[in-house]
Coordinates of C-alpha atoms and ligand atoms in Angstrom, one line a residue:
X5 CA -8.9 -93.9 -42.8
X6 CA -9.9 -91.7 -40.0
X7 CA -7.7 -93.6 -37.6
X8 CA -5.1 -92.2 -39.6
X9 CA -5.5 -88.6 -39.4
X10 CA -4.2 -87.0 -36.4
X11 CA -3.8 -83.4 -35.6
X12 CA -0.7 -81.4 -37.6
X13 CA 0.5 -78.8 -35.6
X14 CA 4.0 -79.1 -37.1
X15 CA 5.3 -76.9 -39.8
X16 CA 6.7 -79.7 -42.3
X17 CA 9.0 -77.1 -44.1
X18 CA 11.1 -77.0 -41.3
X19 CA 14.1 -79.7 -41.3
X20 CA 13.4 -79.9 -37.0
X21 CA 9.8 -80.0 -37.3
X22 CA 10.0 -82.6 -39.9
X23 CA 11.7 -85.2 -37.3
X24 CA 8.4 -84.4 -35.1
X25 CA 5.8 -85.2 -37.2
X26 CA 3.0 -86.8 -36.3
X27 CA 2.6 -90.5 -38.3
X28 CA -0.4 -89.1 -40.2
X29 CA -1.7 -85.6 -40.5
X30 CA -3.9 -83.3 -42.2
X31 CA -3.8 -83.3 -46.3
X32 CA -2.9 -80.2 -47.9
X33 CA -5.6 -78.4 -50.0
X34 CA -5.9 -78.8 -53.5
X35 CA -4.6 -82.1 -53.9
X36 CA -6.1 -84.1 -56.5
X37 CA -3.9 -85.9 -58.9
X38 CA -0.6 -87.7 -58.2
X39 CA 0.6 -84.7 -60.1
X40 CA -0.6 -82.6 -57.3
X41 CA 0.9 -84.9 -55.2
X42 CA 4.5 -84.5 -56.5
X43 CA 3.9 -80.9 -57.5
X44 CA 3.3 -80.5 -53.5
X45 CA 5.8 -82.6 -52.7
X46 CA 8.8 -80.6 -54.0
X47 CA 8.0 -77.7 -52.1
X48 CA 8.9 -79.5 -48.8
X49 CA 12.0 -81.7 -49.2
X50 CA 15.4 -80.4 -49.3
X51 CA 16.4 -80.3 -53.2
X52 CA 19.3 -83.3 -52.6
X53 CA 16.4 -85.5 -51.1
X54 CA 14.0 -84.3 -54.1
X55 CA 16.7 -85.4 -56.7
X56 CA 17.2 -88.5 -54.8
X57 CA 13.3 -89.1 -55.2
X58 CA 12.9 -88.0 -58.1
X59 CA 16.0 -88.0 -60.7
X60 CA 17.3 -91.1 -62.8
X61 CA 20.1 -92.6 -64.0
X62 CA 22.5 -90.4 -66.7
X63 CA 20.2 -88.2 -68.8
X64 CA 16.6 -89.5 -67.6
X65 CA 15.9 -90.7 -71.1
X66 CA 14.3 -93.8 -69.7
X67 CA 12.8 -92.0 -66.4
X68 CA 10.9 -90.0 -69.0
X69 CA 9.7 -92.8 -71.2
X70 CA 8.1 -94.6 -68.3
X71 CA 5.8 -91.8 -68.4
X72 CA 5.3 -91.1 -72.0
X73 CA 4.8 -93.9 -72.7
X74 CA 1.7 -95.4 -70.8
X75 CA 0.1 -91.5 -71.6
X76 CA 0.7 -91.9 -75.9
X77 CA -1.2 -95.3 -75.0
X78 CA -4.7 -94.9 -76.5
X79 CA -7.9 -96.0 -75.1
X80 CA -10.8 -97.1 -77.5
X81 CA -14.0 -96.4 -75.0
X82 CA -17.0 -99.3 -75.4
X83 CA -20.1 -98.2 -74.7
X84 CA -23.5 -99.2 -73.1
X85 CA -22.4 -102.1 -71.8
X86 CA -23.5 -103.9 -68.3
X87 CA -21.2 -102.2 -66.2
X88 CA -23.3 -103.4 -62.9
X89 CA -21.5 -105.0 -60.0
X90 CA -18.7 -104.5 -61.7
X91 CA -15.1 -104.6 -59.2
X92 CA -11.3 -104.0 -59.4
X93 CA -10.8 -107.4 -58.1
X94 CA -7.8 -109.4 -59.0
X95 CA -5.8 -112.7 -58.5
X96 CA -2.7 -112.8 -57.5
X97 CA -0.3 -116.0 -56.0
X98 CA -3.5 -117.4 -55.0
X99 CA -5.4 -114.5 -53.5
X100 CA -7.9 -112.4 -54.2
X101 CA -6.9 -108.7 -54.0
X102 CA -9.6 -105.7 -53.9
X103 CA -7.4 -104.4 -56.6
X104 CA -4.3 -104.6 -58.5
X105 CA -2.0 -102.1 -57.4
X106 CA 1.1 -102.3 -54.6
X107 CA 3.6 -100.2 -53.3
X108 CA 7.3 -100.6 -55.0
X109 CA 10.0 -101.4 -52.8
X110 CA 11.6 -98.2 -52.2
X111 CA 14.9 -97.6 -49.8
X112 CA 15.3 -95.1 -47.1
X113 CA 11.6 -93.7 -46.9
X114 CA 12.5 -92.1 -43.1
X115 CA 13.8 -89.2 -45.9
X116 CA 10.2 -88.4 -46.5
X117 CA 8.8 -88.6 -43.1
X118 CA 10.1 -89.6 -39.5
X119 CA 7.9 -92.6 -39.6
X120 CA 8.6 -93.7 -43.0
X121 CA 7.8 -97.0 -43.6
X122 CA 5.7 -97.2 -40.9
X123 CA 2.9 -95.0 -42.2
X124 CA 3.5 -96.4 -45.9
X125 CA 2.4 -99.6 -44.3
X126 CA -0.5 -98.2 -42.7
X127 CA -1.8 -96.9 -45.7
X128 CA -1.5 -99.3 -47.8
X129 CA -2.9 -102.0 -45.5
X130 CA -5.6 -99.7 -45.1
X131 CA -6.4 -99.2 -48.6
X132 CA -5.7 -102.6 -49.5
X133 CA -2.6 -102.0 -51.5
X134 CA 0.3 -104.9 -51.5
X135 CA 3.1 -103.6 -50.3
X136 CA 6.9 -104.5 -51.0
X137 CA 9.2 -103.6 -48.1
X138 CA 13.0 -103.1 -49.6
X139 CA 16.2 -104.5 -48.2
X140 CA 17.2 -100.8 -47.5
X141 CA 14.0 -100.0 -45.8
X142 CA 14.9 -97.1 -42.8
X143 CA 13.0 -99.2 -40.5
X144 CA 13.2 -102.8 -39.1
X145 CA 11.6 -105.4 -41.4
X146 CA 9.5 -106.8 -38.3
X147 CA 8.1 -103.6 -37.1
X148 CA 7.0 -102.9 -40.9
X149 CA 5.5 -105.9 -40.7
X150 CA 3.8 -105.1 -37.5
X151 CA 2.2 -101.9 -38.9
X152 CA 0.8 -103.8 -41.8
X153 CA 0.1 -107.5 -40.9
X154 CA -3.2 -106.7 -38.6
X155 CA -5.4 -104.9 -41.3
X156 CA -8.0 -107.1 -42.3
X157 CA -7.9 -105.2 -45.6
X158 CA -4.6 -105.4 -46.5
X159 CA -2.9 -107.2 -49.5
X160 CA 0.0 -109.3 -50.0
X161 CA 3.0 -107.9 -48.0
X162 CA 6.4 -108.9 -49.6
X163 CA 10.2 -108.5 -48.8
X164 CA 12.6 -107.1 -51.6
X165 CA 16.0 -108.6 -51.8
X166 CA 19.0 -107.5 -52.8
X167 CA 21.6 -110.4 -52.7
X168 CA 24.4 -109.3 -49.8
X169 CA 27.7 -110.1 -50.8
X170 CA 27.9 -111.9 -48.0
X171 CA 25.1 -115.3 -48.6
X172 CA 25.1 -115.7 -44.6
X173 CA 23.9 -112.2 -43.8
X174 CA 21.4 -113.0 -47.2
X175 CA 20.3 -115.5 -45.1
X176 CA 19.3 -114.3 -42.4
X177 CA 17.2 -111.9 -43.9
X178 CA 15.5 -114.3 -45.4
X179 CA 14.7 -116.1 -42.5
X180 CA 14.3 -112.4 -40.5
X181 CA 11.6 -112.2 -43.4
X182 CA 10.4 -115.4 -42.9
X183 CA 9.8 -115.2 -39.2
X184 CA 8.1 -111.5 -39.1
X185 CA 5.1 -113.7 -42.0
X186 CA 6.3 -111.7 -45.2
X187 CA 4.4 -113.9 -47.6
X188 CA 7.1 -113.8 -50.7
X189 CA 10.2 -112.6 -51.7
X190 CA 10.9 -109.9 -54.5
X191 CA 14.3 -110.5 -55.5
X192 CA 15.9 -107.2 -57.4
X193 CA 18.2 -108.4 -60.2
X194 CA 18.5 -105.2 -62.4
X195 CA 21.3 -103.3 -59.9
X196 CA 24.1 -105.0 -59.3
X197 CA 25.8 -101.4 -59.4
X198 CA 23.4 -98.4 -58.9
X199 CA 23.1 -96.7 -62.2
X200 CA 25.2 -93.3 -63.1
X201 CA 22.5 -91.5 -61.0
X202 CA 23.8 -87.6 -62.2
X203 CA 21.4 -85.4 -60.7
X204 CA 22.0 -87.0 -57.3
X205 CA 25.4 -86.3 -57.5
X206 CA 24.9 -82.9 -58.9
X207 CA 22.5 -82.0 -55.8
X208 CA 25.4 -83.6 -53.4
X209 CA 22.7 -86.2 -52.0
X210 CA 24.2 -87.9 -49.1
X211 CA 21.9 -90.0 -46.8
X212 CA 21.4 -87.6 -43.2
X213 CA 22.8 -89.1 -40.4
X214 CA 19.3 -90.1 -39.0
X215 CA 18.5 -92.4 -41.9
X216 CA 20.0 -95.7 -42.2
X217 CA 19.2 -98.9 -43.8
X218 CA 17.6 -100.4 -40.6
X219 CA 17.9 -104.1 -41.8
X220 CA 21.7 -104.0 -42.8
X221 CA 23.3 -103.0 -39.9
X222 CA 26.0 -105.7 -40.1
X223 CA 27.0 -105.4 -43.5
X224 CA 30.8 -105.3 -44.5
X225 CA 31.8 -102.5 -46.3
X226 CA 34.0 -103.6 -49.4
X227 CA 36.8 -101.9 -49.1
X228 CA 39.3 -101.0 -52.2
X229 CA 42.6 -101.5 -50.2
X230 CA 42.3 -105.1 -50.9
X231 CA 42.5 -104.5 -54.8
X232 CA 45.5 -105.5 -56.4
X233 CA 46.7 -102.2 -58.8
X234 CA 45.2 -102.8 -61.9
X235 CA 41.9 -104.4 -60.7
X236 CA 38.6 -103.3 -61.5
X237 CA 37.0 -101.1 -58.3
X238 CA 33.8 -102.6 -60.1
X239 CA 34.2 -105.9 -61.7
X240 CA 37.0 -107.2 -59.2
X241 CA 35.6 -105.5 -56.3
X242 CA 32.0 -104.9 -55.8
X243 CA 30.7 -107.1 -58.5
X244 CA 33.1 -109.8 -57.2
X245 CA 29.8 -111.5 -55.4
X246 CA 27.3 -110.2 -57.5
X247 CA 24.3 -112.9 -58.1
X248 CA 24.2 -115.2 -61.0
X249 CA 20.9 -117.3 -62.1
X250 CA 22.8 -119.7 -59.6
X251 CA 21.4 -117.6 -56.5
X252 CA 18.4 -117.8 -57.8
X253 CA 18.1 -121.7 -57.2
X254 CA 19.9 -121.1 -53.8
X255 CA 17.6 -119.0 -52.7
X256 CA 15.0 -121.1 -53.9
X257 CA 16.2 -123.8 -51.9
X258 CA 16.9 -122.0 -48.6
X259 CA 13.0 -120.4 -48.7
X260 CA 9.9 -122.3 -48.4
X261 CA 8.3 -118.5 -49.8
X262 CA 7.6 -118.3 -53.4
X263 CA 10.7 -116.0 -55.1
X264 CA 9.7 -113.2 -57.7
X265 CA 11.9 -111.9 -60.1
X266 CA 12.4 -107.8 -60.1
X267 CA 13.6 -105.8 -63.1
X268 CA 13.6 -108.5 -65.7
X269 CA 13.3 -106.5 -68.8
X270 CA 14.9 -109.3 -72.0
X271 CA 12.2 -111.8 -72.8
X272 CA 14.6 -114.5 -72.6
X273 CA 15.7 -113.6 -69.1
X274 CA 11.7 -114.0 -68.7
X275 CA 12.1 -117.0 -70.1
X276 CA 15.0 -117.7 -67.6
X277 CA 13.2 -116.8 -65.1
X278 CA 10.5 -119.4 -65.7
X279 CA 12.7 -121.8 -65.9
X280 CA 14.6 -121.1 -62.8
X281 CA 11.3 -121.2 -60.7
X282 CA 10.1 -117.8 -60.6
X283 CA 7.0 -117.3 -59.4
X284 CA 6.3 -114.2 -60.2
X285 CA 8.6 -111.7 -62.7
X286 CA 8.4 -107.7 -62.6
X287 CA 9.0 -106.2 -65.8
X288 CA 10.6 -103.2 -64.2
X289 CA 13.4 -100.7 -65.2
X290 CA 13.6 -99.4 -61.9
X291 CA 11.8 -96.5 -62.6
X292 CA 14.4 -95.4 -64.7
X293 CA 17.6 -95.2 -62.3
X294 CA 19.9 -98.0 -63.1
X295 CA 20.6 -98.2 -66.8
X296 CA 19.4 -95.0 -68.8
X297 CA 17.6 -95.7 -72.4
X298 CA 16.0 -98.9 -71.5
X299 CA 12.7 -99.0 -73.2
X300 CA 9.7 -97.9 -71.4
X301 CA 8.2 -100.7 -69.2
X302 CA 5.0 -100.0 -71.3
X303 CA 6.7 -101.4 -74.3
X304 CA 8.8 -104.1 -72.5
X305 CA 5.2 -105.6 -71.1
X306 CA 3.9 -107.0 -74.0
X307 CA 7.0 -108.7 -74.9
X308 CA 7.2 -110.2 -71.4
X309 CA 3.8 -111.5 -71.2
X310 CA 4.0 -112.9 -74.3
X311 CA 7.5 -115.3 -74.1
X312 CA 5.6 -116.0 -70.6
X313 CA 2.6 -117.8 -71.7
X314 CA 0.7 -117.5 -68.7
X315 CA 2.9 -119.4 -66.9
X316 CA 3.4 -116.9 -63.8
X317 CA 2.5 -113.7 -63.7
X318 CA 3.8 -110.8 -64.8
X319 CA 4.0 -107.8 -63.0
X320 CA 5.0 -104.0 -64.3
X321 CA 6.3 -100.8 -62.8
X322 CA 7.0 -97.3 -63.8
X323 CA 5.5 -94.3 -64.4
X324 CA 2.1 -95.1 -63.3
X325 CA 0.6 -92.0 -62.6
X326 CA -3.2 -92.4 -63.5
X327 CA -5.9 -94.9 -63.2
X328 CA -6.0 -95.0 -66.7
X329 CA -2.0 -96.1 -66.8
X330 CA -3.3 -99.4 -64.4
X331 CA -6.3 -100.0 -66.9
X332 CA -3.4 -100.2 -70.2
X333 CA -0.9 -102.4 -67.8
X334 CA -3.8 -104.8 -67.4
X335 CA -5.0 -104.5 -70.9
X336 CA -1.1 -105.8 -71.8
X337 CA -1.4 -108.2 -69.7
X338 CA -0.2 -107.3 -66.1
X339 CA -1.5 -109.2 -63.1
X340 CA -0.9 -106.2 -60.9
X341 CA 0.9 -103.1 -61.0
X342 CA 3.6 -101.8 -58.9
X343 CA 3.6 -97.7 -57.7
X344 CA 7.0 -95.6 -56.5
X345 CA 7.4 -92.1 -56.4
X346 CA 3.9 -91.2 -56.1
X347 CA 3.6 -92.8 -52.8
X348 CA 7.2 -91.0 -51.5
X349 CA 5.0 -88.2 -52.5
X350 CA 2.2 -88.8 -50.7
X351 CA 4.4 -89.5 -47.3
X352 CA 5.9 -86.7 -47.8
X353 CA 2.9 -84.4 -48.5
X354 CA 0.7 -85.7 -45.7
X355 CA 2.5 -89.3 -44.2
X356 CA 0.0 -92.1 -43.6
X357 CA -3.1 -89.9 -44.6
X358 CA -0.8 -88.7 -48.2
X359 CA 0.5 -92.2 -48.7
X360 CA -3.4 -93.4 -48.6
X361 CA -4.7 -90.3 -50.6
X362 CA -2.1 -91.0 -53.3
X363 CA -3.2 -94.8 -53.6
X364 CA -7.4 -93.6 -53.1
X365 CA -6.6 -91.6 -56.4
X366 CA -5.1 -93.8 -58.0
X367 CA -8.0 -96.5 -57.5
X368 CA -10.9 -94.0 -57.7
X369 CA -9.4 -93.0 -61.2
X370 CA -9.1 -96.6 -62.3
X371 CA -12.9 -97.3 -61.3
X372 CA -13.7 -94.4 -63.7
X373 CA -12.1 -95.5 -66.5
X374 CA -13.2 -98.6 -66.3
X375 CA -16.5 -97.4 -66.4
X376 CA -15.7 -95.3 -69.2
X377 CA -14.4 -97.8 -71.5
X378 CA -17.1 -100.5 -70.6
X379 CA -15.0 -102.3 -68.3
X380 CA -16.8 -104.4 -65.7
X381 CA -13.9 -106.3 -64.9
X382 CA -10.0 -106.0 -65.3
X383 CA -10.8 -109.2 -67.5
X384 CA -12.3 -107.0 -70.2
X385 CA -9.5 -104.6 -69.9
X386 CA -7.8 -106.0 -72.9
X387 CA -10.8 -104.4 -75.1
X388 CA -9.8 -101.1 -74.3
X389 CA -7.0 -100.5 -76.2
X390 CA -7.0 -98.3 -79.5
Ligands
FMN16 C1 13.8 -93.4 -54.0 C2 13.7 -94.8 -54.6 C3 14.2 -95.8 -54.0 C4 14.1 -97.1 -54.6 N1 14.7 -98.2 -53.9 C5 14.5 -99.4 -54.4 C6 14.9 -100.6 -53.7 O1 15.5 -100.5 -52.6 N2 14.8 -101.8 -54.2 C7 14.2 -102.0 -55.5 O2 14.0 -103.1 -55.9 N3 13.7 -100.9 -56.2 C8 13.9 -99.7 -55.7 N4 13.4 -98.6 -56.3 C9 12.6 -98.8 -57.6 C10 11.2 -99.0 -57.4 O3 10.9 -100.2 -56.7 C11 10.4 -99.0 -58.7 O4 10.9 -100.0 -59.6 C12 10.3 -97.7 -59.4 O5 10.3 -96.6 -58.5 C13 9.0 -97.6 -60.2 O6 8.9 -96.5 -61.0 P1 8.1 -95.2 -60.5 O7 8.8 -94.5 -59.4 O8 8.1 -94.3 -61.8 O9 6.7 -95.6 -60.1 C14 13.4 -97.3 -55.8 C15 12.9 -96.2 -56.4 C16 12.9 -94.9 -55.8 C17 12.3 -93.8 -56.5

């Protein structure tokens, strides 16, 4: 990591300094939890940005479940067991990662630092966290790629899809994907509308004129003058293209990447998913910000994994926060865990060097409880639970 860390002579609570930052820099003092992390975090963005980051759909019932929900988890410690040569070493779609956590796809990162998802890429490749590059990255999918690809450390590095209305421009990301060696696809089938996100709106978030979704530049905007009166802005408008299970074996058959399935939360849509060719589902709420009082993800999991059978696996995110929350999502049967906020956090905070501190924590704390509840492998994580 000492690549990373470059001199900060920059002031990051200035909005002009902020565009000048260096890709990595010094991490503030005192920083030793994810907590921390956010806690920090706050105190430099712009409160629109924050509530961006940070807020959920409607009253946040479900943004504060995540949470809740993986702390009221109890672990039941096992004791003097071998615990030498024990790893965090998992397998995933046929490789072997050091451990089992990635970065969520998350849009518009250039909000948290100038080089956005550049230095989330470097980090992560560096620490040897997956990483999941969304559709409304602020930076080009091949020079994301290009940060990331020449780590010999790094994990799996994926491209999140939303479905364009347009299946032309859909395709050419795929194939942009494709090209720049993005090894699957992570296709996001929980927001066909972005949820009733209040505290945005309340804060007047509107994306700066600096940051863009680098990858879209072509996109039509859907315009309402072509609504007859009486139609739906929604259902005869945007939703007019929205995917169906159908896009699902489209884009199967215009990929030769395997096709994951984001923000499938209905063990029959798991099921579905299966079927369809997934390989890979998400049991993901989106962190909370689409549809408010979906259950937890901690309590959708088990469900999941069990109509699943093994078949592929099963991925979770939200509210991770602690080591401990990685050591329960395996223990219900995750494959691998997926990490937002935290890391727009960490970029924030520090850029590359926060992004990398915020995933070191994250796996030094899972190590430890491992060791704590007689864990060698994630394999025994299952024992854990109370
Ligand atoms: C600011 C922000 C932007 C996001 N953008 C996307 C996105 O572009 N595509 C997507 O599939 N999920 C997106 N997500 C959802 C995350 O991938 C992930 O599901 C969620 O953040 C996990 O919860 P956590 O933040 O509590 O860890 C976004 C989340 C945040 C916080």
């Amino acid at each position: 990591m000492t690549a990373l860390i470059g001199p900060d002579t920059t002031d990051p609570r200035s909005a002009a300094d902020r565009q000048h930052r260096p890709i990595a820099s010094a991490l503030p003092q005192g920083l030793v939890s994810l907590l921390d992390h956010e806690q920090h975090a706050h105190t430099l963005l712009p409160e629109a940005v924050w509530a961006y980051f940070n807020g959920g759909a409607a009253d946040e019932t479900t943004l504060r479940a995540n949470a809740q929900a993986w702390q009221t988890l109890e672990l039941l410690p096992r004791v003097l067991r071998p615990l030498a040569g024990g790893h965090t070493r998992v397998q995933l779609l046929g490789r072997t990662l050091a451990h089992p956590i990635l970065v969520a796809p998350m849009a518009h990162q250039g909000l948290a630092h100038p080089h956005g998802e550049h230095a989330t890429a470097l980090a992560a490749a560096a620490l040897g966290a997956g990483l999941v590059v969304s559709t409304q990255a602020s930076k080009r999918l091949e020079d994301v790629a290009h940060s990331y690809l020449p780590d010999a450390d790094r994990g799996p590095l994926w491209f999140q899809l939303y479905i364009q209305p347009d299946r032309g421009l859909t395709c050419e990301l795929v194939q942009r994907a494709e090209a720049a060696g993005y090894e699957a696809l992570v296709l996001t089938v929980d927001a066909p509308v972005q949820g009733a996100r209040d505290r945005e709106r309340r804060a007047g978030f509107v994306l700066p004129a600096q940051v863009s979704a680098a990858n879209l530049t072509s996109m039509p905007v859907p315009t309402q003058a072509l609504l007859q009166p009486g139609q739906s802005a929604l259902f005869d408008g945007l939703l007019a293209h929205a995917p169906t299970w159908d896009d699902v074996a489209w884009l199967r058959s215009i990929t030769h990447l395997p096709v994951l399935l984001k923000g499938i939360t209905h063990p029959a849509d798991a099921v579905e998913a299966v079927r369809c060719g997934a390989a890979g589902i998400i049991a993901s709420n989106h962190g909370g910000r689409t549809l408010d009082t979906i259950p937890a993800t901690a309590r959708l999991l088990p469900r999941v994994v069990q109509v699943v059978q093994g078949d592929v696996p099963v991925l979770v995110d939200g509210g991770i926060r602690r080591g401990t929350d990685v050591l329960k999502a395996m223990a219900l049967g995750a494959s691998a865990v997926l990490v937002g906020r935290p890391i727009l956090h960490g970029l924030t905070n520090a850029g590359a060097t926060g992004v990398a501190h915020v995933i070191r924590l994250l796996r030094d704390e899972l190590e430890m409880a491992m060791a704590l509840t007689g864990c060698r492998t994630l394999a025994d994580a299952h024992l854990t639970l109370a």
